[in-house]
XYZ file of C-alpha atoms in Angstrom:
583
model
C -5.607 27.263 23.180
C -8.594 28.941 21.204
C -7.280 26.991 17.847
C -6.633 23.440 20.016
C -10.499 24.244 20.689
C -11.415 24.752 17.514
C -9.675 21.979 15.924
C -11.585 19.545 18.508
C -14.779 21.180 18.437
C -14.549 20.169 14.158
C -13.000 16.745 15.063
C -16.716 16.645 16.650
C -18.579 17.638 13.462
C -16.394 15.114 10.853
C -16.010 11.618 11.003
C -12.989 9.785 9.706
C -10.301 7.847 10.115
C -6.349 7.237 10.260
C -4.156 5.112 7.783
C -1.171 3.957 9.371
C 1.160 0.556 8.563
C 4.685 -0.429 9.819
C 6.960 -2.483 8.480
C 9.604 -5.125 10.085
C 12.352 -6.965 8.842
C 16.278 -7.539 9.667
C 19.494 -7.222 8.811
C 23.155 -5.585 9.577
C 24.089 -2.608 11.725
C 26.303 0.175 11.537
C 29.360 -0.213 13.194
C 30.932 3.254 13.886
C 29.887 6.813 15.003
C 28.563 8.008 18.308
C 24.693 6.927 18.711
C 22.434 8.443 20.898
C 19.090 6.839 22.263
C 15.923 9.363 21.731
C 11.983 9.159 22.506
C 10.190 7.550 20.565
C 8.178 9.370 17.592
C 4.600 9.340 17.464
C 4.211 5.432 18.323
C 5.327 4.530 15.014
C 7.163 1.844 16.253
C 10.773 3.166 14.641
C 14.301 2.306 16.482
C 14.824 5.383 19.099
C 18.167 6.181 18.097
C 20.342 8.662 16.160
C 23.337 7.811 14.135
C 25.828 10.828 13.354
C 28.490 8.806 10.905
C 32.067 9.874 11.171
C 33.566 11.828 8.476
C 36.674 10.754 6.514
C 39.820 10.312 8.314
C 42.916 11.847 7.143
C 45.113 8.974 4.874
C 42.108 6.838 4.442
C 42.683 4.381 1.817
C 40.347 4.268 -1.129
C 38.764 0.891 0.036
C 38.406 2.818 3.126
C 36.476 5.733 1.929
C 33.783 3.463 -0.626
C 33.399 2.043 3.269
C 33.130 5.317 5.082
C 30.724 6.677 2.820
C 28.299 3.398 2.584
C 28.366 4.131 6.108
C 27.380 8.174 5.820
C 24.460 7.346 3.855
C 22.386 5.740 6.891
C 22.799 9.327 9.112
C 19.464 9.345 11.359
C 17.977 12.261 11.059
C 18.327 11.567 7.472
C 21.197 13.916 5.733
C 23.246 13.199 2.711
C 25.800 15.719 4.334
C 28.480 13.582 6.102
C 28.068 11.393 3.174
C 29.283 14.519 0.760
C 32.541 14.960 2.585
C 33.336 11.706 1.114
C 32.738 13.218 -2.203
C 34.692 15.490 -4.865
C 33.438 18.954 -4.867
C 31.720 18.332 -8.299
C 30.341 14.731 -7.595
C 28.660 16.719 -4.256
C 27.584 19.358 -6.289
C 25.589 17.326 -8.671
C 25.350 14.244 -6.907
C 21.159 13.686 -6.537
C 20.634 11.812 -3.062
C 16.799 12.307 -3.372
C 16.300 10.158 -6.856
C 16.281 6.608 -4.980
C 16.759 4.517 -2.584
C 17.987 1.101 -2.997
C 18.247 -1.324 -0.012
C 20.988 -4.124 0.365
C 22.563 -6.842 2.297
C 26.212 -8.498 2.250
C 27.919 -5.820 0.852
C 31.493 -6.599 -0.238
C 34.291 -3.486 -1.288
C 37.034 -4.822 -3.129
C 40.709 -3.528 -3.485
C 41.249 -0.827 -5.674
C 42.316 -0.986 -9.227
C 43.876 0.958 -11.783
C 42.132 2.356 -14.742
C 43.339 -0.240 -16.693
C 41.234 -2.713 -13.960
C 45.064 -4.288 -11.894
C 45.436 -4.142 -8.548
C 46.842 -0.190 -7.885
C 49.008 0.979 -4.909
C 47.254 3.799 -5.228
C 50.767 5.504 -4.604
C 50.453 8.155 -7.927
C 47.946 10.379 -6.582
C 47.567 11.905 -10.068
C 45.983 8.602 -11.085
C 42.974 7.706 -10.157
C 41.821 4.369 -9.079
C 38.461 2.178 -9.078
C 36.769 -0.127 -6.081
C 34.156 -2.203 -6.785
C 31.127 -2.548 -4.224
C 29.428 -5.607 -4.583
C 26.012 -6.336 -2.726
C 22.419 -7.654 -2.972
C 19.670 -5.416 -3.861
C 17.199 -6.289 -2.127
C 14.516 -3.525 -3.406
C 14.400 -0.517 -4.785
C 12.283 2.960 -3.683
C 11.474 5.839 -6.060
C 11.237 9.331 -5.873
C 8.053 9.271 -4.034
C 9.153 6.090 -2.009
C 7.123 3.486 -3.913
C 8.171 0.109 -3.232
C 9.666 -2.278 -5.834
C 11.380 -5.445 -5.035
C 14.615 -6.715 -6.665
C 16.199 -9.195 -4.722
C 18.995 -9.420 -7.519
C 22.791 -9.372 -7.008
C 24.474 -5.839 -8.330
C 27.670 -4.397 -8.295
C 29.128 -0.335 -8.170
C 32.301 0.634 -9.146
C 33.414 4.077 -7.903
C 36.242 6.146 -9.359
C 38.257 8.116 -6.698
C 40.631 10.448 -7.713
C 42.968 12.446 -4.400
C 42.012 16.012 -3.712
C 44.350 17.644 -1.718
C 46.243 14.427 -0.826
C 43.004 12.641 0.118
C 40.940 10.400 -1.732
C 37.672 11.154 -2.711
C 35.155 9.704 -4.820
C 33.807 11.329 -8.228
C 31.071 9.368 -9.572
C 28.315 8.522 -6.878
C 25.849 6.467 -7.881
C 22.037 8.322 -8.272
C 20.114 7.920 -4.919
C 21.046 6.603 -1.684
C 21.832 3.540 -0.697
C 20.960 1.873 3.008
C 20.824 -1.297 4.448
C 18.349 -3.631 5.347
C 18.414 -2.662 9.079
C 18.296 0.832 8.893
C 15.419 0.491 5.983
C 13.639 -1.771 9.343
C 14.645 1.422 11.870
C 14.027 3.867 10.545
C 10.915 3.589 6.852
C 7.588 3.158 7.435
C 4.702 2.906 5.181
C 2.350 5.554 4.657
C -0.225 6.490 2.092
C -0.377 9.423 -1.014
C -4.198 10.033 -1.885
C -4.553 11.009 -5.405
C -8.695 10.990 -6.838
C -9.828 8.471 -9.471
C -10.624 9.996 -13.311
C -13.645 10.818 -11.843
C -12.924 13.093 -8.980
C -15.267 10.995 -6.214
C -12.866 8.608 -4.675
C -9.754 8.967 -3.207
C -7.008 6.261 -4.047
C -4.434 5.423 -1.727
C -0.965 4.886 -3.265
C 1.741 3.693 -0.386
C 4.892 4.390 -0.275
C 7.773 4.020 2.321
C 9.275 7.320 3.515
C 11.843 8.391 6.605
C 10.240 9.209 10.101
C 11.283 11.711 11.800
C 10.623 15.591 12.343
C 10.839 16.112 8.805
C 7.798 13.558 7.882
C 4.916 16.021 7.085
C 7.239 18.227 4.305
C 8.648 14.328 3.316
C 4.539 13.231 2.905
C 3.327 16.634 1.062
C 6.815 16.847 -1.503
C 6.326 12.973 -2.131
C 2.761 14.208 -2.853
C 3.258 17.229 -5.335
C 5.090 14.368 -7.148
C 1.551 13.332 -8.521
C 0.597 9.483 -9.541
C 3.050 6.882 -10.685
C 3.574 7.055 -14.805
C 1.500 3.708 -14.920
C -1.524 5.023 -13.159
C -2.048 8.293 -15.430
C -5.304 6.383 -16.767
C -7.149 5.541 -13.368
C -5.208 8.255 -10.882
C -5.386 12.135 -11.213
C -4.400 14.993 -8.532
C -5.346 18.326 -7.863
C -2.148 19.190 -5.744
C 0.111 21.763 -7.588
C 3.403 20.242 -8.358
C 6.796 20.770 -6.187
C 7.745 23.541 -7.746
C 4.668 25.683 -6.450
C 5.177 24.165 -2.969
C 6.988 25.751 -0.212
C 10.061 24.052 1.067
C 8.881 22.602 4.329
C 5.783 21.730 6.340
C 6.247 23.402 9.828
C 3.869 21.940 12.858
C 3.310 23.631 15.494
C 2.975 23.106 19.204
C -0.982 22.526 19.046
C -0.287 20.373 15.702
C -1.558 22.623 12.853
C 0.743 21.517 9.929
C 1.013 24.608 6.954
C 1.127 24.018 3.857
C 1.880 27.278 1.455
C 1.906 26.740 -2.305
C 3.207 29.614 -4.200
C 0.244 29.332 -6.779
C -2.425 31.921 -6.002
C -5.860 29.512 -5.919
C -8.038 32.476 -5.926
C -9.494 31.018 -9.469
C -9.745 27.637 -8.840
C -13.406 26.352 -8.506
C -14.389 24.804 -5.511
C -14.267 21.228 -6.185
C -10.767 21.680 -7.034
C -9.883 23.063 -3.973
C -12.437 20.761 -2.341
C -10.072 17.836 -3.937
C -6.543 19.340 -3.043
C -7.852 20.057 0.992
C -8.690 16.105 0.693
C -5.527 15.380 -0.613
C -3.690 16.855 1.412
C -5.504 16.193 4.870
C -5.591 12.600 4.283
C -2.067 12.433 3.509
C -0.927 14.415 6.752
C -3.248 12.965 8.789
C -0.354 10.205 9.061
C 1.710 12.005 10.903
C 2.254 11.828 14.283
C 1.233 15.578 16.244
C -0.892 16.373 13.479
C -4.507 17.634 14.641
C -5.475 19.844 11.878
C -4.108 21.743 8.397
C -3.925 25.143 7.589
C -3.718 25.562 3.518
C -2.702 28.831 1.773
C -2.172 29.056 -2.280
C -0.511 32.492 -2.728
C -2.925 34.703 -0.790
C -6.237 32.050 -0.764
C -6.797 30.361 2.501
C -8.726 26.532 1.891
C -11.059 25.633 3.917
C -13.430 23.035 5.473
C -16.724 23.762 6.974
C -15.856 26.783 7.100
C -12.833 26.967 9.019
C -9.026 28.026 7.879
C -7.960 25.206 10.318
C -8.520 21.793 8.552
C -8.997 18.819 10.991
C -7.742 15.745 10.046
C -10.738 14.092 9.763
C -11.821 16.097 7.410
C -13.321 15.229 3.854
C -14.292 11.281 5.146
C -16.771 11.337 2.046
C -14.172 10.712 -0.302
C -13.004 7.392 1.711
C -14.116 4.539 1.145
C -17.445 3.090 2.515
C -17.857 2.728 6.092
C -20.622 0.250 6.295
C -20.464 -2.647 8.607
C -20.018 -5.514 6.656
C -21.519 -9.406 6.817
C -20.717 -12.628 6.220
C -22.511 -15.160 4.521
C -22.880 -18.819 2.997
C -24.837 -21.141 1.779
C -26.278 -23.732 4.353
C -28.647 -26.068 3.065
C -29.545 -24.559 0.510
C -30.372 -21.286 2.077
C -28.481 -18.417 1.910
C -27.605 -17.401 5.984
C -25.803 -14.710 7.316
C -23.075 -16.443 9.766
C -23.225 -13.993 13.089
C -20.821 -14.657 15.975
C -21.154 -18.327 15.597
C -25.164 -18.166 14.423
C -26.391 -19.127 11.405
C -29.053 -16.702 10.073
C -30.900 -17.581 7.332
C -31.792 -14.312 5.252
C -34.598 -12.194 4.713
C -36.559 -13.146 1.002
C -36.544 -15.951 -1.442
C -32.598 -16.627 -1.298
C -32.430 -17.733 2.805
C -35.621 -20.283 1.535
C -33.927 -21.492 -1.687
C -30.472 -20.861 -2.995
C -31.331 -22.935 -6.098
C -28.371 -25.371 -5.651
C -26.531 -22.312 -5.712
C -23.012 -22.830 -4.062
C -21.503 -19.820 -5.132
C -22.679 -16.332 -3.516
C -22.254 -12.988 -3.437
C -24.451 -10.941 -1.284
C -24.934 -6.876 -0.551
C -28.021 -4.564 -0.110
C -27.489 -4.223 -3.924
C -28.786 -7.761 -4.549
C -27.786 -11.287 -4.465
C -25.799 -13.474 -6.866
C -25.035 -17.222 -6.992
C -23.541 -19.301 -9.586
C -26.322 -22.267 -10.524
C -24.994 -25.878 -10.629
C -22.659 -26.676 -13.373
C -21.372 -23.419 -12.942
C -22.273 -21.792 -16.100
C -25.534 -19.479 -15.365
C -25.020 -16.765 -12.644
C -29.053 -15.813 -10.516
C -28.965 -12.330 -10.054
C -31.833 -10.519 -8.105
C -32.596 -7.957 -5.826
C -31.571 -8.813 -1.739
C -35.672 -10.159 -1.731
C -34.973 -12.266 -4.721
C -37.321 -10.056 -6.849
C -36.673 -8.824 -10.713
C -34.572 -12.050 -11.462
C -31.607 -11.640 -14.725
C -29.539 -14.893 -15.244
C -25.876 -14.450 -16.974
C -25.017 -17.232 -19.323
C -20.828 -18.276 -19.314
C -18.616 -20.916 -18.584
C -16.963 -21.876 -15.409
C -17.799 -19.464 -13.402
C -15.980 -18.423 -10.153
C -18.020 -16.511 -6.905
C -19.089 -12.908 -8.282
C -18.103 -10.000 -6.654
C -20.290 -6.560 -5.405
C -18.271 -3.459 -5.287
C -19.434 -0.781 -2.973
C -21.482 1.308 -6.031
C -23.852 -1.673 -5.953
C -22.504 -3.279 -9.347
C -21.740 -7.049 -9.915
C -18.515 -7.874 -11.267
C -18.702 -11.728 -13.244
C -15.943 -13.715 -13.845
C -15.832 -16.726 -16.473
C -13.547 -18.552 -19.169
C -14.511 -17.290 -22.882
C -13.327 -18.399 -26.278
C -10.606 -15.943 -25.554
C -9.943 -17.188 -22.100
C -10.725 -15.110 -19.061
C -13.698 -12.866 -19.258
C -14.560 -10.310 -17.176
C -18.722 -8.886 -16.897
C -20.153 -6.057 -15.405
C -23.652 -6.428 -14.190
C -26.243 -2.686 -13.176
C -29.512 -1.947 -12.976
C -30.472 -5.281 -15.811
C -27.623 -4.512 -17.531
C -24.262 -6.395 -18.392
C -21.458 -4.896 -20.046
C -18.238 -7.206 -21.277
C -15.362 -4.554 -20.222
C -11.649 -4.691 -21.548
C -8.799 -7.080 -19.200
C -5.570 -6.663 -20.971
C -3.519 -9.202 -19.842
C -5.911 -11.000 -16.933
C -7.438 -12.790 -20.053
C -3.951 -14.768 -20.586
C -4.475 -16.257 -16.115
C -6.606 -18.852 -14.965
C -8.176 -16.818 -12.617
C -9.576 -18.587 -9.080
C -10.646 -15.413 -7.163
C -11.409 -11.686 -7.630
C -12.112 -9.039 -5.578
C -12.714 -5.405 -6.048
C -11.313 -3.309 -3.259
C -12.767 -1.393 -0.662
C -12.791 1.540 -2.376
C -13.291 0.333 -5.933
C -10.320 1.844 -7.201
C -8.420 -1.809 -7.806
C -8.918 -5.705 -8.225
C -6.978 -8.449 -6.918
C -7.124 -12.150 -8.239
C -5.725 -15.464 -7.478
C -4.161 -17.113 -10.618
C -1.657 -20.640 -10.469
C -1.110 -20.073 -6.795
C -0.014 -16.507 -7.095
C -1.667 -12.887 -6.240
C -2.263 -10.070 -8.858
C -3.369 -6.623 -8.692
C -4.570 -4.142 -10.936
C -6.601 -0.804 -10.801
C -10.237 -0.279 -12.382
C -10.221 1.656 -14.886
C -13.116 4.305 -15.356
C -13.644 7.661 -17.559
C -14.652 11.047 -15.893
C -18.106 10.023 -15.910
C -17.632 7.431 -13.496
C -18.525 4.703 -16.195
C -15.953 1.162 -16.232
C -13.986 1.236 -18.856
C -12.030 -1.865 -17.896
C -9.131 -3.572 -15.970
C -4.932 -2.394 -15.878
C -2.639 -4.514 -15.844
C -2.205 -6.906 -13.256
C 0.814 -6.531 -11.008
C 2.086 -9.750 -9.405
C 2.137 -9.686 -5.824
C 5.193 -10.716 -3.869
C 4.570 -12.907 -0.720
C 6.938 -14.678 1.182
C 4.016 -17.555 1.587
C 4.047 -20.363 -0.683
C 1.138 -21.415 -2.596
C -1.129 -18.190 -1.906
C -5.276 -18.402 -2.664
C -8.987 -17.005 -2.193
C -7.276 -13.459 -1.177
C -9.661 -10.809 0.033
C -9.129 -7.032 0.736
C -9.046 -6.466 4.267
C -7.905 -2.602 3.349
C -7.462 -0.713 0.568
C -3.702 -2.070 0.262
C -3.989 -4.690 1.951
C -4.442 -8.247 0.994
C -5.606 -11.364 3.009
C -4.802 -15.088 1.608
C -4.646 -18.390 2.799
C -0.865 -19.945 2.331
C 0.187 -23.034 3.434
C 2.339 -23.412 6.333
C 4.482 -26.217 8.636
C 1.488 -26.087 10.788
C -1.145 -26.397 7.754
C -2.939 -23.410 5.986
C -2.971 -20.597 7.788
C -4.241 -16.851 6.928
C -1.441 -14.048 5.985
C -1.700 -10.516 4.992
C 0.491 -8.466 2.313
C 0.794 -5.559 1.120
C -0.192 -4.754 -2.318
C 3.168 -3.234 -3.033
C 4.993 -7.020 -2.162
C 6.883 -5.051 0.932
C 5.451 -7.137 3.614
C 3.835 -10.386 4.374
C 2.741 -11.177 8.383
C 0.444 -13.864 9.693
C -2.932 -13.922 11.493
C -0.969 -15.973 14.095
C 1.035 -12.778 14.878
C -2.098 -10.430 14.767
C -4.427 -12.348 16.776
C -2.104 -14.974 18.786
C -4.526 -17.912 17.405
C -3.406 -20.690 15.024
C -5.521 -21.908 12.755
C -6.199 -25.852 13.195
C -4.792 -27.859 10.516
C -8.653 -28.318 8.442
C -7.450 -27.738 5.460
C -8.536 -24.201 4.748
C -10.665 -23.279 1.577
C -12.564 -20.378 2.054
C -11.541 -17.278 3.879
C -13.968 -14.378 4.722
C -12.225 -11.348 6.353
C -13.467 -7.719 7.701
C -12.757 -4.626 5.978
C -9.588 -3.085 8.290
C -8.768 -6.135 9.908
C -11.507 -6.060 12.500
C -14.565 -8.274 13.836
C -14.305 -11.666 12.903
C -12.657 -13.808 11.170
C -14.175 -17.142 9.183
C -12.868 -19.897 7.612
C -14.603 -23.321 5.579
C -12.583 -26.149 5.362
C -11.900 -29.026 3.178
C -14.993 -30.881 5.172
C -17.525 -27.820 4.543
C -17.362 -27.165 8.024
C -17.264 -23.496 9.121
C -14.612 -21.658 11.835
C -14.773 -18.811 13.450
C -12.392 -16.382 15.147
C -13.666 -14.137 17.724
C -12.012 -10.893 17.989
C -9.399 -11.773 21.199
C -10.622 -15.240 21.242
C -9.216 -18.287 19.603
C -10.457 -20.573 16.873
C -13.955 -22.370 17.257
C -16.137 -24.405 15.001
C -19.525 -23.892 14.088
C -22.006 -26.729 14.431
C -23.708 -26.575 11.183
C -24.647 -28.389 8.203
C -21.974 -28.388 5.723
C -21.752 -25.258 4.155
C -20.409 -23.799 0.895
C -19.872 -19.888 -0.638
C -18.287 -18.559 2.459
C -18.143 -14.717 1.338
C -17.938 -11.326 2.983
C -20.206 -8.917 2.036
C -22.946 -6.116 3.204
């Protein structure tokens, strides 16, 4: 009881927050073994029930084993055990069930062949034989349980030689593979947090891992794997790798997770353990029961504020910024801060004049807005004072990322260009591959770790890359976006991997979120109840974390507005242009 007191007396002294997402979909069952219906874990939404797969049966055929061990592999509590009976000795000795996952539908095991591919009797059990699995991949997880979707047709073929009379398979393929329904039962997303080059923010990397009792060791080993290859240049970690970390992640009955890594931290210097507490505290702060985090490395206890118990709200200055946001547009030719249905022109020169602005980007840095003719961006402080104008060419609405820069977008010689605007000064920065796309939107994330744009009706991300000085050295590559929603525009970040769009719909454009990884598309409609009137939807201007309200302009320049709870409303106002979120 004295730790459960301790714990909340530092949930008191840090503020924070929790980072949880769920995934849906459908697909298949199993359709043998006992199941048994269980509570529910942590309100994470996952099917309450426990498969226990039978083993092989004595005579099975070989078409009958490929079956029976498809069939192994989707054991709840996850195990790869049943699914090694099914195995040689050998192929279960070196078969590696952690390497993969990959999901499918319709699979289809055909008869078994000889070596020479003809249909075998399988009746010389000195032969061996062949069965070919068939199936749709429908995505693929790695290591760590990053998402990547196929959607491709693929095909196994298994060799089975008999052991002992039985037959048994000797070349498993690497990973695991499960359907799409137990994928829906029984993954959910979470988040790794790795730091940016420079060490101040933390960058959440999702990934989709098994729930269950096991989830805290699953979070921290999926962890110690470090940043995805492709991130080396804007990710780094401070968390030893799996080798140095002990096998699993006990909690106990007052929800103190311990984590032991075999590396003695005694030298490390305080930011670095500073960065591995965050690391890891953020990361287990997912899991269900968890209400604070002892760390050890060898004989070195981490702490926070002082204490060996970590809460999980621990380290919220690495997160991203907290600050309510606003938003704004230009009404006649003022720029007005649009509050709960009010329109609210601003303080200084920009809520008198807006220069014929209709473009605008507005934060307590400053305020931008892209003249008429598009090709001279305003820039001045949030009174209008110490004016700079940016020359280009077809400009599209600037951008203010949380460190009080302004990000410019135009076409160049070269075509897309990319401009970063601080304190009166603009730097041109490097945008392999985003100079090739015709680019509509972009947005810098929440966090400033990543930007999304809206290019030919299709979503692309990419992180910001920036040495250890903190200084923008330019864009990655941008990552297409897979959405389920035709015809996808003006996305916004309404969390750090989360995207909000407007798509078009049977019932006219309507807003959708995704996640950044493709994995899952769902519709304001679903969140909120409310559809969307069919206005013809332009601009979309969303809250940070999917809360307060939402706004809309439409094809007329009129502005909606959906109250938290409430449903759709118009605003009486002028017509109004540069709907934008900002703070």
């Amino acid at each position: 009881m004295m730790r459960l007191r301790s714990i909340r007396r530092l949930r008191r002294l840090v503020a924070g927050g929790l980072a949880v997402a769920v995934v849906s979909g459908c697909a298949g069952i199993p359709s043998s073994g006992p199941v048994t219906k269980v509570a529910d874990d942590g309100g994470l939404g996952q099917s309450a029930v426990r498969y226990a797969p039978a083993r092989p049966l004595p005579g099975a055929t070989p078409e009958q084993i490929v079956r029976g061990y498809l069939d192994a592999m989707l054991a709840f509590p996850a195990s790869s055990r049943t699914a090694s009976a099914f195995l040689t000795r050998r192929a279960a000795r070196d078969w590696v069930s952690s390497s993969q996952v990959r999901i499918y539908s319709g699979p289809e095991v055909g008869g078994a062949l000889d070596v020479d591919g003809r249909p075998s009797a399988a009746e010389d059990p000195s032969e061996p034989v062949k069965v070919r699995l068939g199936f749709t991949e429908a995505a693929r997880l790695d290591r760590q349980g990053r998402y990547a979707r196929r959607a491709v047709p693929a095909a196994l073929t298994y060799t089975l030689q008999q052991v002992k009379g039985e037959w048994r398979i000797t070349d498993p393929q690497d990973g695991l593979l499960v359907n799409e329904k137990f994928f829906t039962d029984y993954f959910r997303s979470f988040d790794l947090y790795f730091f940016d080059r420079p060490g101040r923010r933390l960058v959440p990397d999702p990934v989709y891992l098994v729930v269950g009792d096991q989830l805290a060791t699953t979070l921290l080993t999926s962890l110690a794997g470090g940043p995805a290859p492709d991130s080396v240049e804007s990710m780094r970690t401070y968390v030893p790798p799996r080798t140095g970390l002990r096998p699993s992640v006990p909690v106990s009955d007052d929800g103190v997770a311990d984590v032991e890594f075999t590396d003695d931290l005694a030298d490390a210097t305080d930011t670095a353990r500073d960065h591995l507490s965050a690391q890891v505290v953020w990361t287990l702060r997912q899991a269900p029961g968890v209400e604070g985090v002892r760390l050890l490395g060898g004989d070195t206890a981490l702490t926070a504020g002082g204490d060996e118990i970590q809460p999980v709200q621990a380290w919220g200055g690495y997160g991203p910024s907290t600050a309510r946001g606003r938003t704004y547009a230009v009404v006649e030719n003022r720029v007005a801060e649009i509050d709960d249905g009010r329109i609210i022109p601003i303080s200084g020169r920009w809520g008198k004049n807006a220069r014929g602005a209709e473009l605008v980007a507005v934060s307590q840095s400053g305020v931008a807005g892209v003249l008429p003719g598009d090709d001279a961006v305003r820039v001045t402080s949030r009174d209008g004072s110490a004016p700079l104008t940016v020359g280009g060419n077809d400009f599209i609405e600037p951008d203010w990322d949380s460190d009080g820069r302004l990000w410019l977008v135009d076409r160049a010689a070269g075509g897309t260009r990319v401009r970063v605007v601080s304190d009166q000064q603009q730097v041109q920065i490097a945008v392999p591959g985003l100079a090739r796309l015709d680019v509509t939107s972009f947005k810098i994330s929440p966090d400033d770790t990543r930007y999304a744009v809206t290019a030919g009706r299709r979503m692309y991300v990419g992180e910001v890359v920036r040495d250890v000085k903190d200084q923008v050295l330019g864009l990655g590559l941008p990552s297409r976006v897979f959405t389920t929603v035709s015809g996808p525009r003006a996305a916004s970040w309404s969390s750090p991997t989360e995207l909000s769009f407007l798509g078009d719909s049977q019932a006219g454009v309507q807003i959708y979120q995704v996640q950044i990884d493709g994995s899952r598309t769902t519709s304001e409609v679903a969140r909120s109840g409310s559809l969307l009137p069919d206005v013809r939807a332009r601009g979309l201007a969303i809250a940070q974390g999917g809360t307060g309200t939402l706004h809309v302009s439409d094809a007329r320049r009129r502005l909606w507005y959906l109250p938290r709870g409430g449903s759709w409303r118009m605003i009486d106002t002028p017509p109004a242009t540069g709907l934008s979120y900002g703070r």
